[in-house]
JSON list of C-alpha atoms in Angstrom, two decimals:
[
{"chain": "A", "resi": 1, "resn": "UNK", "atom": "CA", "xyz": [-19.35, 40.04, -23.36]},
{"chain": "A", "resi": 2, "resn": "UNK", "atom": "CA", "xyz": [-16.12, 42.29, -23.13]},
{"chain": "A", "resi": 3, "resn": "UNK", "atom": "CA", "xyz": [-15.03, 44.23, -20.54]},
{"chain": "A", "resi": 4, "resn": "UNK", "atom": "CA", "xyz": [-11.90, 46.47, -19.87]},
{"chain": "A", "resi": 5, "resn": "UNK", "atom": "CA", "xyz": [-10.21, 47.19, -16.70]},
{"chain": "A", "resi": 6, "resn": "UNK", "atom": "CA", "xyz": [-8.04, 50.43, -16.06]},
{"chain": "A", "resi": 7, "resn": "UNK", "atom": "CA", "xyz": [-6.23, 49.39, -12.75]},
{"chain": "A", "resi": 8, "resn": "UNK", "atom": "CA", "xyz": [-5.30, 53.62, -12.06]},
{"chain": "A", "resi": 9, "resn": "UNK", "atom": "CA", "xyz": [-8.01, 56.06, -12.08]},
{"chain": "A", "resi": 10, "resn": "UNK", "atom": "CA", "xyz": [-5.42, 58.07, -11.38]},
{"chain": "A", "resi": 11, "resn": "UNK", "atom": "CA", "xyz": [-1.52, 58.41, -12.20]},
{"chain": "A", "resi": 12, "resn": "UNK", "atom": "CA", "xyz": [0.54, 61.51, -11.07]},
{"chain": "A", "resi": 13, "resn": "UNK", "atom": "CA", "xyz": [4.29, 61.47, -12.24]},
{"chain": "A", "resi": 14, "resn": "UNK", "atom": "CA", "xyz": [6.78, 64.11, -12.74]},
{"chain": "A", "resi": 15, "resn": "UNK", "atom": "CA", "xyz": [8.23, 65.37, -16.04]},
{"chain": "A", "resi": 16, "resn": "UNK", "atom": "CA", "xyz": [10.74, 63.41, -17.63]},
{"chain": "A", "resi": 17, "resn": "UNK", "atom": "CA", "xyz": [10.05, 60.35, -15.72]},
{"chain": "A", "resi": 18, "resn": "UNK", "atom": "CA", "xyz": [8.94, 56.95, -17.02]},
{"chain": "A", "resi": 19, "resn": "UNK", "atom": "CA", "xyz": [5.30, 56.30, -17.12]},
{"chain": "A", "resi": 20, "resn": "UNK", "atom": "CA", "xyz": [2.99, 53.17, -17.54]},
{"chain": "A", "resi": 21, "resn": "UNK", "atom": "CA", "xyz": [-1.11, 53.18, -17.62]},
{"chain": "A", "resi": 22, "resn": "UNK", "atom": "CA", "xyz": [-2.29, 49.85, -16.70]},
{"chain": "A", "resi": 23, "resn": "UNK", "atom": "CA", "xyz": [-5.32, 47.69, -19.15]},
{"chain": "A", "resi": 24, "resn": "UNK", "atom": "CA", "xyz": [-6.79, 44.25, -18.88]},
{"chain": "A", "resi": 25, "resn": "UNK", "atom": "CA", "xyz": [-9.75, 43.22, -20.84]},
{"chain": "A", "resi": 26, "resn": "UNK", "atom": "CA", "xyz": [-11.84, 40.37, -20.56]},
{"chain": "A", "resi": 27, "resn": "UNK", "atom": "CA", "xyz": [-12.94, 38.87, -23.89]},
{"chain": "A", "resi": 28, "resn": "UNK", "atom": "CA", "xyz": [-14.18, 35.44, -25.26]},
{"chain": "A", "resi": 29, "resn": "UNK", "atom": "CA", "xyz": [-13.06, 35.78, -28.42]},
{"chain": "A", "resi": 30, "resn": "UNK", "atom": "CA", "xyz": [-9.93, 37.35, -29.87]},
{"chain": "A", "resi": 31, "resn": "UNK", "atom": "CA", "xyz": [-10.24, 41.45, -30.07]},
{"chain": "A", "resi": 32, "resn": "UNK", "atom": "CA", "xyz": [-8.74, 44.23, -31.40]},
{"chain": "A", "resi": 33, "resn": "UNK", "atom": "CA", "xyz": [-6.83, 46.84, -28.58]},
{"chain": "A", "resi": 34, "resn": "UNK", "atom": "CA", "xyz": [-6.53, 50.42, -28.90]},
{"chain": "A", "resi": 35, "resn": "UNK", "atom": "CA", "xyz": [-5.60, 53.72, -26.42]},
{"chain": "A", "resi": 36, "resn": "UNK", "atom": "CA", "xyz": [-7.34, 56.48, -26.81]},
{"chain": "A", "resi": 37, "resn": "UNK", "atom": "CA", "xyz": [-6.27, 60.33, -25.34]},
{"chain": "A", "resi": 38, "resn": "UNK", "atom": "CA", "xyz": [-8.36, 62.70, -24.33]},
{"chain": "A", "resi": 39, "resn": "UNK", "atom": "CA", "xyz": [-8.19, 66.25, -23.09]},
{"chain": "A", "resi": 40, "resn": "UNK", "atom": "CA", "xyz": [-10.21, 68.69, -21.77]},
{"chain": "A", "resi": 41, "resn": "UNK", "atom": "CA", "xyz": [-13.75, 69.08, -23.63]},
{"chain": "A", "resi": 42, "resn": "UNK", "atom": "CA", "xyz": [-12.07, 67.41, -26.51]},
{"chain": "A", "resi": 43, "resn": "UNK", "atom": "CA", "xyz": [-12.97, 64.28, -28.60]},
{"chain": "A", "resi": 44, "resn": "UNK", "atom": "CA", "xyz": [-10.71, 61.22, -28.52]},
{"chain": "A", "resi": 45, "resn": "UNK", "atom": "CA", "xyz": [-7.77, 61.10, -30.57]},
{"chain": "A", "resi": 46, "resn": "UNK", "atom": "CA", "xyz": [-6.55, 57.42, -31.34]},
{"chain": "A", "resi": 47, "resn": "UNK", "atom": "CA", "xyz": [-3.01, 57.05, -29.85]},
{"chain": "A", "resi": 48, "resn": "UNK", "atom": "CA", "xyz": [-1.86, 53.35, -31.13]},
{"chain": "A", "resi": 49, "resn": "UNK", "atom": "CA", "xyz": [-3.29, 50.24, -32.08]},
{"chain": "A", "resi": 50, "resn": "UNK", "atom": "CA", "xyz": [-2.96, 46.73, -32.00]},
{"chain": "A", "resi": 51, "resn": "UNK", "atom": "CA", "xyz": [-4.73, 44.44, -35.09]},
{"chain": "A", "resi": 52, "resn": "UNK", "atom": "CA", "xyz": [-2.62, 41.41, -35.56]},
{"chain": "A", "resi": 53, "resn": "UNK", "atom": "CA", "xyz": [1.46, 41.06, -35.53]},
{"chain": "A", "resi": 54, "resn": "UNK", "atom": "CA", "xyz": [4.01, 41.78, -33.38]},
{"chain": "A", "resi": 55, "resn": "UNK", "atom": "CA", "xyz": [3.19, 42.45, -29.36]},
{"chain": "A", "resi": 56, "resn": "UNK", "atom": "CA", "xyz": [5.05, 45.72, -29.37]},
{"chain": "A", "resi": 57, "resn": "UNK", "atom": "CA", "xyz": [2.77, 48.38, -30.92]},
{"chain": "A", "resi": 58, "resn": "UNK", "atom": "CA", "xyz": [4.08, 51.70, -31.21]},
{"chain": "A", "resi": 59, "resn": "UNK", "atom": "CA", "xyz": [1.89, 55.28, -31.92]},
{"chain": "A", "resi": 60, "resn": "UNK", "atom": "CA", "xyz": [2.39, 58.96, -31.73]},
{"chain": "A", "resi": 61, "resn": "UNK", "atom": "CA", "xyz": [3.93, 61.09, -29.15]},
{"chain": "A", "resi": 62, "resn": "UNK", "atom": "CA", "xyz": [6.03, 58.23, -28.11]},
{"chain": "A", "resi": 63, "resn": "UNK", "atom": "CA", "xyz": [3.95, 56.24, -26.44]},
{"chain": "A", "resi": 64, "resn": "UNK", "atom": "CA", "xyz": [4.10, 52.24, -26.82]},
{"chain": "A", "resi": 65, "resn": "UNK", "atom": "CA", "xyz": [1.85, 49.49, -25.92]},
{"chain": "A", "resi": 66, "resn": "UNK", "atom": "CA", "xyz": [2.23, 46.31, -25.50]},
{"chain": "A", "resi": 67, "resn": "UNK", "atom": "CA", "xyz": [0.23, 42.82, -25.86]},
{"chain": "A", "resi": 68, "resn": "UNK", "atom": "CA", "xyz": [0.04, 40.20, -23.52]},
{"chain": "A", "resi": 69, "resn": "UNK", "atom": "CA", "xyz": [-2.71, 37.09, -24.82]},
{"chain": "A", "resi": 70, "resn": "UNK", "atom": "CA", "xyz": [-1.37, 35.27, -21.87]},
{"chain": "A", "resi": 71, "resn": "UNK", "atom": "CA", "xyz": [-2.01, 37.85, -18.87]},
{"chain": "A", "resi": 72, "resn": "UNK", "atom": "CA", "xyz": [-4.68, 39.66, -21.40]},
{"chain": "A", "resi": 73, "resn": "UNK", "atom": "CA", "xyz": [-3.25, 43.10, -20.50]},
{"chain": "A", "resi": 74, "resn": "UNK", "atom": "CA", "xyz": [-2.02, 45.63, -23.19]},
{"chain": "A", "resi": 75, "resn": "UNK", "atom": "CA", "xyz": [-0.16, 48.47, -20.71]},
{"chain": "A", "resi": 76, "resn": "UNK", "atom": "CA", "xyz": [0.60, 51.77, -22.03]},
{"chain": "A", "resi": 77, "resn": "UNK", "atom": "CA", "xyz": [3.78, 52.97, -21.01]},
{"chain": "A", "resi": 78, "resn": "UNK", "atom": "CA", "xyz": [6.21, 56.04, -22.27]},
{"chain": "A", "resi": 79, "resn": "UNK", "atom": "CA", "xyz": [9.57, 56.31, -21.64]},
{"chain": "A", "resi": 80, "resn": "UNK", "atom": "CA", "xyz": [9.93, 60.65, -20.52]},
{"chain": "A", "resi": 81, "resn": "UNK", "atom": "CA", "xyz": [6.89, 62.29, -20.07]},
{"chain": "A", "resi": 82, "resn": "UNK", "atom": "CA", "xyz": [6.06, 66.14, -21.29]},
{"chain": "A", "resi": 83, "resn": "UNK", "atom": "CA", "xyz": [3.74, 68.30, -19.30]},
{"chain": "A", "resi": 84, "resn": "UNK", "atom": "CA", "xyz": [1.53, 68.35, -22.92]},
{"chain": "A", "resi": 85, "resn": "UNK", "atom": "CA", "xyz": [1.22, 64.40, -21.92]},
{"chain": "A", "resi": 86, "resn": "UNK", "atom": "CA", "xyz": [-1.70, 65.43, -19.10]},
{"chain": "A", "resi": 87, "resn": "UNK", "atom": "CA", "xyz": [-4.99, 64.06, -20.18]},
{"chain": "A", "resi": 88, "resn": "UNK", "atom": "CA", "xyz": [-7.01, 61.08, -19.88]},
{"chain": "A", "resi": 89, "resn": "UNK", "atom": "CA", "xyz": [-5.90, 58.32, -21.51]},
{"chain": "A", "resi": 90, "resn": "UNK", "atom": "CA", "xyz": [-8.71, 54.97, -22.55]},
{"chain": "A", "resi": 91, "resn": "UNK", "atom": "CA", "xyz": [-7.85, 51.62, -23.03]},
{"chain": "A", "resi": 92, "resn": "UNK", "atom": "CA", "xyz": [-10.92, 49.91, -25.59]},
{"chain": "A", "resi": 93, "resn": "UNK", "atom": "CA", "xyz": [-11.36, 46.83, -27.12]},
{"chain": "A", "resi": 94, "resn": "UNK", "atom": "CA", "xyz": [-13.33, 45.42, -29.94]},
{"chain": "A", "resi": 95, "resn": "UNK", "atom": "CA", "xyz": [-14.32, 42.01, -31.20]},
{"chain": "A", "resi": 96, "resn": "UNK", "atom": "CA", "xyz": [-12.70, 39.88, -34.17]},
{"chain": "A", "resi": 97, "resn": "UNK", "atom": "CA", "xyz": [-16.28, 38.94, -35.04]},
{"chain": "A", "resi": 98, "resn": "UNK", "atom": "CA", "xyz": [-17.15, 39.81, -38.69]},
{"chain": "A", "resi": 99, "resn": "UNK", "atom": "CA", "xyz": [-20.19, 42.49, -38.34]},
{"chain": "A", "resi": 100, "resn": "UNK", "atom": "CA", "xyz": [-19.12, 43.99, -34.90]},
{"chain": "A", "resi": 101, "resn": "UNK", "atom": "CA", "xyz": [-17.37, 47.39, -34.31]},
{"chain": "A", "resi": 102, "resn": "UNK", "atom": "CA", "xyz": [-18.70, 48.09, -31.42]},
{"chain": "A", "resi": 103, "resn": "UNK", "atom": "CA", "xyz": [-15.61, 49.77, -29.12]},
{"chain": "A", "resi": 104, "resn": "UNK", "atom": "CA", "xyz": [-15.91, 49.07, -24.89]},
{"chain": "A", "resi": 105, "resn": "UNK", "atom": "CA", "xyz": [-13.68, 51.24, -23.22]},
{"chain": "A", "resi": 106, "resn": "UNK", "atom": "CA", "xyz": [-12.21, 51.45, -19.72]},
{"chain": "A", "resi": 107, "resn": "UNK", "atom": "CA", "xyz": [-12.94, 53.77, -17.51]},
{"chain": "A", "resi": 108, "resn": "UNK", "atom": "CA", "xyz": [-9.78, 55.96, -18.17]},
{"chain": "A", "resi": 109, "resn": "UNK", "atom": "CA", "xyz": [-6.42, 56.68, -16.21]},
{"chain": "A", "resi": 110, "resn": "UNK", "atom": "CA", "xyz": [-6.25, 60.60, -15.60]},
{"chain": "A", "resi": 111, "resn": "UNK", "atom": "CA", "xyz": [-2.47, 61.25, -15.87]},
{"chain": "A", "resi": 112, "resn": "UNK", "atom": "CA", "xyz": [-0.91, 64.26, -14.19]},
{"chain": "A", "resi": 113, "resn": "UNK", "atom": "CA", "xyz": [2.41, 65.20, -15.02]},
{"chain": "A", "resi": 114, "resn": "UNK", "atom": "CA", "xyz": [4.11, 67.59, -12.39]},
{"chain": "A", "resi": 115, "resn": "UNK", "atom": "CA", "xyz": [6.90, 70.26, -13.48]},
{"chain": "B", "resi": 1, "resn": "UNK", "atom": "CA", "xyz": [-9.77, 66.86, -44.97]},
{"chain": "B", "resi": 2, "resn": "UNK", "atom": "CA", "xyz": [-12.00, 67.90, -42.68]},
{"chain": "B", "resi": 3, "resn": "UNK", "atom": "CA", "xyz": [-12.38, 65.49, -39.77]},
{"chain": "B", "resi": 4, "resn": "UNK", "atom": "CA", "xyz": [-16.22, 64.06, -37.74]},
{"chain": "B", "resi": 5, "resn": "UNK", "atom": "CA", "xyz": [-17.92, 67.21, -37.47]},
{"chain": "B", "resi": 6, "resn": "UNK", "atom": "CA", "xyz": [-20.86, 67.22, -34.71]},
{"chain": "B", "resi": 7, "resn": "UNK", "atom": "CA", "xyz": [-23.54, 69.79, -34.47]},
{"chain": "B", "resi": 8, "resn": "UNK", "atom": "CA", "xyz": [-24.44, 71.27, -32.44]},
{"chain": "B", "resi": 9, "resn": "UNK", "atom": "CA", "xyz": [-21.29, 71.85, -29.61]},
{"chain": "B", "resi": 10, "resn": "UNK", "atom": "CA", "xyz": [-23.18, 72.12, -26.58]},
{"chain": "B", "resi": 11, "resn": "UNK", "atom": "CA", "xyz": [-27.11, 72.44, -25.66]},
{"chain": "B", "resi": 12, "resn": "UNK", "atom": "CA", "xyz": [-29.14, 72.97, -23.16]},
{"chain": "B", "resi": 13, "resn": "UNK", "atom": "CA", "xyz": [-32.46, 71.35, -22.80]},
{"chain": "B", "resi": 14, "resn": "UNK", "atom": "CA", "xyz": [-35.56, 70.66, -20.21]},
{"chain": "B", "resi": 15, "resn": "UNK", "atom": "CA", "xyz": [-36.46, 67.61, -18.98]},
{"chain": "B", "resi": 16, "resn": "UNK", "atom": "CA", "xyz": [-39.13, 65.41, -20.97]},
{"chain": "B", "resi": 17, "resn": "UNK", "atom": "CA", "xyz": [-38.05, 67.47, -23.99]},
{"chain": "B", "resi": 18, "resn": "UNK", "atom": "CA", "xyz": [-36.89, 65.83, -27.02]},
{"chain": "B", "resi": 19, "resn": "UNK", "atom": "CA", "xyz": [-33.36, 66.50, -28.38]},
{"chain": "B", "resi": 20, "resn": "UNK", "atom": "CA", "xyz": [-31.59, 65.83, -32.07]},
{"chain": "B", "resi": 21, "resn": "UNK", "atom": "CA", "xyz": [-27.64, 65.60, -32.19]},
{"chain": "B", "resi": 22, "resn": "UNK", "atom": "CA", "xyz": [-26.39, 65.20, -35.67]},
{"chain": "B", "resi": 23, "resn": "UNK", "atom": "CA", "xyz": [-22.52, 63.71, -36.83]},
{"chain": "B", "resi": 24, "resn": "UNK", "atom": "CA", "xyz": [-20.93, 64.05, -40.25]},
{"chain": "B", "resi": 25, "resn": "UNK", "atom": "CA", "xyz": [-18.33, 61.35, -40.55]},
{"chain": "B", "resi": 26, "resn": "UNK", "atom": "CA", "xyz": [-15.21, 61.66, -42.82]},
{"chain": "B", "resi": 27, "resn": "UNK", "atom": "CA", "xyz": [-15.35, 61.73, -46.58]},
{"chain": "B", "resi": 28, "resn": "UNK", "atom": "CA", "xyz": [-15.26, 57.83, -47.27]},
{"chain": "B", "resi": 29, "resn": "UNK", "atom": "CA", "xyz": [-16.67, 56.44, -44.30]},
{"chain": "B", "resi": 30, "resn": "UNK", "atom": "CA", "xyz": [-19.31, 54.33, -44.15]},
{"chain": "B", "resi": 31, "resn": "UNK", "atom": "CA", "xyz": [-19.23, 53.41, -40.54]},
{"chain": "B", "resi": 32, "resn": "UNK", "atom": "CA", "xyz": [-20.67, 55.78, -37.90]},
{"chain": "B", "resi": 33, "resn": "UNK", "atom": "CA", "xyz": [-20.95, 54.61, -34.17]},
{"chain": "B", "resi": 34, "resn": "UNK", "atom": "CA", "xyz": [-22.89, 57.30, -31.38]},
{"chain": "B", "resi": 35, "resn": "UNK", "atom": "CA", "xyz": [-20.87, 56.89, -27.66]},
{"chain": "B", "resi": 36, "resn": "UNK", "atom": "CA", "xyz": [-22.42, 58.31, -24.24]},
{"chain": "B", "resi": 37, "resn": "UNK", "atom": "CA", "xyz": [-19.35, 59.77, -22.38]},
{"chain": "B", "resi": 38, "resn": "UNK", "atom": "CA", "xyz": [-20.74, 60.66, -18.71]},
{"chain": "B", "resi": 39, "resn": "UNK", "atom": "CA", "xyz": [-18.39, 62.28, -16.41]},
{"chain": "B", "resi": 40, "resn": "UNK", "atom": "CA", "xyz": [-16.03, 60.68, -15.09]},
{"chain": "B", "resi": 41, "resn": "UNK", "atom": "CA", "xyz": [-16.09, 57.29, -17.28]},
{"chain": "B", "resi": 42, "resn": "UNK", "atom": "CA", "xyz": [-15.86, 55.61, -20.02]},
{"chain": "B", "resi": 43, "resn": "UNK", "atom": "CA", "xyz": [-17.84, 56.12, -23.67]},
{"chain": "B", "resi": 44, "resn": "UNK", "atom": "CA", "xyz": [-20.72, 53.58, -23.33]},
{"chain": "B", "resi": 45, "resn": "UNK", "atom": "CA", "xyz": [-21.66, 52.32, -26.96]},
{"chain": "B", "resi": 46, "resn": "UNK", "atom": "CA", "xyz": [-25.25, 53.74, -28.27]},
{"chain": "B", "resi": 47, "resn": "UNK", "atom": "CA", "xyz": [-25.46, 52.58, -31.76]},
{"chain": "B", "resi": 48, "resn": "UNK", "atom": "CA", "xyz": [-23.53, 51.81, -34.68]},
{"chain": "B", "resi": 49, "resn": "UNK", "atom": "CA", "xyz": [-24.53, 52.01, -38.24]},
{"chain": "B", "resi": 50, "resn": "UNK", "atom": "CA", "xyz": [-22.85, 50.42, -41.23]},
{"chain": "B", "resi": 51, "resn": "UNK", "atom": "CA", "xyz": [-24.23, 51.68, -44.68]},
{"chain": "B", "resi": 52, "resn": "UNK", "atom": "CA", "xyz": [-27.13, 52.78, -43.33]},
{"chain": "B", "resi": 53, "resn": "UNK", "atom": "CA", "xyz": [-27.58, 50.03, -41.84]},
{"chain": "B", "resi": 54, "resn": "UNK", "atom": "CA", "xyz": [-28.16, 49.22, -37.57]},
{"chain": "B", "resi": 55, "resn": "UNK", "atom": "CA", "xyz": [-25.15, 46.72, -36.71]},
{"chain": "B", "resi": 56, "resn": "UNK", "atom": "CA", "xyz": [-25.05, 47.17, -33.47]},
{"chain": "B", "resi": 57, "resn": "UNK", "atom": "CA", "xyz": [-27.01, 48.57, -30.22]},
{"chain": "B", "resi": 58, "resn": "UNK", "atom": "CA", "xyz": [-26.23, 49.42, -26.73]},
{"chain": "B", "resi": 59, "resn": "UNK", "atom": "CA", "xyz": [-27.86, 48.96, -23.60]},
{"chain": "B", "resi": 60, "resn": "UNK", "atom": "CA", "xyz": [-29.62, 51.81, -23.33]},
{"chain": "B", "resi": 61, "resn": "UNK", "atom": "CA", "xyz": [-33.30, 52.71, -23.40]},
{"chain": "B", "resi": 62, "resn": "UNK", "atom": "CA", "xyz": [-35.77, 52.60, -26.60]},
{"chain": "B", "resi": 63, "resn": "UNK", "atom": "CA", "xyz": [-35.99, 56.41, -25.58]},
{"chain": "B", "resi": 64, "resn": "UNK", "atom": "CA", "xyz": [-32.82, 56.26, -27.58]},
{"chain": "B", "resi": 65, "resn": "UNK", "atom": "CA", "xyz": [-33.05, 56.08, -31.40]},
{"chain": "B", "resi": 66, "resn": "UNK", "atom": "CA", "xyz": [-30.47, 56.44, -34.13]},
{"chain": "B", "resi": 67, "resn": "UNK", "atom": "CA", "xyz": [-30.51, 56.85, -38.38]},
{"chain": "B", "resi": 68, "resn": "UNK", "atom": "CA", "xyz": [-28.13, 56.87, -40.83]},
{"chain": "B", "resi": 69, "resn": "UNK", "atom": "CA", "xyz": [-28.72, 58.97, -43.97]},
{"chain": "B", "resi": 70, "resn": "UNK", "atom": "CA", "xyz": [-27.60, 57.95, -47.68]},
{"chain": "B", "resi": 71, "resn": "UNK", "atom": "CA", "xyz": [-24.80, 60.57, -47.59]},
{"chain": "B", "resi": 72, "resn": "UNK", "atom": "CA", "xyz": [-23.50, 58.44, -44.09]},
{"chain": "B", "resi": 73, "resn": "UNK", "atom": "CA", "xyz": [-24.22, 61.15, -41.97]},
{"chain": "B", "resi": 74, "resn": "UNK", "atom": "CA", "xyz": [-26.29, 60.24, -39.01]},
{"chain": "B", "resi": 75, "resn": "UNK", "atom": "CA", "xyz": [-28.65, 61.82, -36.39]},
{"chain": "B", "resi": 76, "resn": "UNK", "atom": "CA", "xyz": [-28.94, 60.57, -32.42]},
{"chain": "B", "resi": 77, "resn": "UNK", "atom": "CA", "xyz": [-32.44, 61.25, -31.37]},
{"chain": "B", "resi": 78, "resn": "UNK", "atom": "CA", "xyz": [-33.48, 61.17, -27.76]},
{"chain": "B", "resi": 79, "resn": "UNK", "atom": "CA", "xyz": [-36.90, 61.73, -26.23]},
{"chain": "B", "resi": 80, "resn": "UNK", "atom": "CA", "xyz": [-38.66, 62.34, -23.10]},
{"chain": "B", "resi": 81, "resn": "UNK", "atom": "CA", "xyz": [-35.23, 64.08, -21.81]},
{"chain": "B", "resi": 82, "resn": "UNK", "atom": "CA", "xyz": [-33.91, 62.95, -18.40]},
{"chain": "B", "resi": 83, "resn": "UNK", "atom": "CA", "xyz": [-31.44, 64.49, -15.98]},
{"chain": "B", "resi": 84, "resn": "UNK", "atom": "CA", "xyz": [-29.14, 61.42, -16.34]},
{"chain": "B", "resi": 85, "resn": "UNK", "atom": "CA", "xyz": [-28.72, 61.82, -19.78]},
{"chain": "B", "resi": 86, "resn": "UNK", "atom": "CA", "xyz": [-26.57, 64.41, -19.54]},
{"chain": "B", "resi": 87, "resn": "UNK", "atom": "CA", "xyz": [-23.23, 63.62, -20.74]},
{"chain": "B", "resi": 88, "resn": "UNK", "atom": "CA", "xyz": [-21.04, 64.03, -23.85]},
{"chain": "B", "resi": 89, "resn": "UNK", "atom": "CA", "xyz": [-22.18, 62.69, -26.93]},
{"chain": "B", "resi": 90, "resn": "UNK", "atom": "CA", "xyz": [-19.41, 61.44, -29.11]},
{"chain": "B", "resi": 91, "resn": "UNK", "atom": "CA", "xyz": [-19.71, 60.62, -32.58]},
{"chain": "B", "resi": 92, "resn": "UNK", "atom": "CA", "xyz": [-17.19, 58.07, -34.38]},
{"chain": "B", "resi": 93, "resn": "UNK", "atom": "CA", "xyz": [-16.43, 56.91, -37.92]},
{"chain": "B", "resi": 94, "resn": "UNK", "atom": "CA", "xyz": [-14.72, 54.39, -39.44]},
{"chain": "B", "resi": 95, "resn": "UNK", "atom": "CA", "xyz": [-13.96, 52.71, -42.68]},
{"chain": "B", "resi": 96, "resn": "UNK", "atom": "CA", "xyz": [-14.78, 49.28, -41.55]},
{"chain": "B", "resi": 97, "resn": "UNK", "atom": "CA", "xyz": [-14.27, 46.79, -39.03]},
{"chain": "B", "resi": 98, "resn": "UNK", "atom": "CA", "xyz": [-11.10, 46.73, -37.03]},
{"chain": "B", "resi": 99, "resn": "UNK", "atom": "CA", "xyz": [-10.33, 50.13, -38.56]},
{"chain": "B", "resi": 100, "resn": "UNK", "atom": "CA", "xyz": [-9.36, 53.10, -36.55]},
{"chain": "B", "resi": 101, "resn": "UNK", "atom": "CA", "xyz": [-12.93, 54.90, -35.21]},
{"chain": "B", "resi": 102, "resn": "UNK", "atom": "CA", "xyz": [-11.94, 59.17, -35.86]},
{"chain": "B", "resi": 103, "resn": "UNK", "atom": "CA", "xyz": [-13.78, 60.97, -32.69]},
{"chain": "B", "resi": 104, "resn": "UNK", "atom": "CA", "xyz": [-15.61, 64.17, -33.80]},
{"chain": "B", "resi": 105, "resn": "UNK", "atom": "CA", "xyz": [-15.41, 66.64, -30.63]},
{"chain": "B", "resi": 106, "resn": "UNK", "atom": "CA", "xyz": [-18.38, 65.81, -29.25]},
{"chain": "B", "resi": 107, "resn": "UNK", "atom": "CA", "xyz": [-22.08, 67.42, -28.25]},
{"chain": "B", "resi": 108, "resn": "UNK", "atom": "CA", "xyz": [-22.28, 68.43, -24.67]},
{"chain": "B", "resi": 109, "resn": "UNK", "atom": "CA", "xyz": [-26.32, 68.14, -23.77]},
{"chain": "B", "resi": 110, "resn": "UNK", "atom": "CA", "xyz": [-27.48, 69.42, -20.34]},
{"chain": "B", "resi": 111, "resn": "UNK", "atom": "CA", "xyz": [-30.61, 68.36, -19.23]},
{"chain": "B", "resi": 112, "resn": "UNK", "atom": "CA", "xyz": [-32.26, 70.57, -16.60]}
]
């Protein structure tokens, strides 16, 4: 069984300053990671992605992630945040096995950004 | 191209009643996955269908029933309606395994 930990329910930080949302997943066998956005009565929107390769993943609106098999944490961080950068962000994971595409999310970091 | 459309937006039923939410995945997909989005967490996995096909199933009640059509659209059917099941029903496709899963917008039932 997987499971996916968001360490911050909650992240406030003000504009223009450095931000990073926290995952770790528990998995016993190798997965696939992905963050997810979403914003108020919205769907998710996929913000980056990590299959296979290097560690560093990056995705759209300058966020980054970053792999860790050792600590099995893949942290979302952003260098300058933009007051359009409030949402709720999910960290999901799903299984290598052939046949499964099943997604198990966290339970999502709500991140204010403050003017 | 259009994107996962989901009909209807929002609905509002009774309790014991029997609801049908219905998702039309992107052109080319032949993956479609149903997610229960409560407030305040996570999507929790339903059902996931793979050329009409059931590939996958959730923990959730048999109340709970899912199809896949030959066009790869799909329906969510849920009966004898509780107050717990209201949440936001999210809708996903995918061209395959380990692909990216497109979110439609979602179905937001109340049950009352």
């Amino acid at each position: 069984a997987q499971s996916v930990t968001q360490l911050d329910s909650q992240v406030p930080v003000f504009e223009e300053a450095p931000v990073e949302l926290r995952c770790n997943y528990s998995s016993s066998v190798s997965v696939y990671l992905f963050w997810y956005v979403q914003y108020p009565n919205q769907g998710l929107q996929l913000l980056l992605k990590y299959l296979s390769g290097s560690t560093l993943v990056k995705g759209i609106n300058g966020f980054e992630a970053e792999f860790n098999k050792s600590q099995t944490s893949f942290h979302l961080r952003k260098p300058s945040v933009h007051i359009s950068d409030t949402a709720e962000y999910f960290c999901a994971v799903s299984d290598r096995r052939a046949g499964s595409y099943q997604l198990t999310f966290g339970k999502g970091t709500k991140l204010s950004v403050i003017p | 191209d259009a994107g996962v459309t989901q009909s209807p937006t929002h609905l509002i039923k009774t309790r014991g009643q029997h609801v049908t939410l219905r998702c039309s995945p992107i052109s080319g997909h032949k993956s479609v996955s149903w997610y229960q989005q409560v407030l305040g967490q996570g999507p929790q996995f339903i059902f996931q269908y793979y050329e009409k096909e059931e590939r996958g199933r959730g923990n959730f009640p048999d109340r709970f029933s899912a199809r896949q059509f030959p066009n790869y659209s799909s329906e969510l059917n849920v009966n004898a309606l509780l107050l717990g099941d209201s949440a936001l029903y999210l809708c996903a496709s995918s061209l395959g395994q380990g692909r990216e899963a497109f979110f439609g917008q979602g179905t937001r039932l109340t049950v009352v």
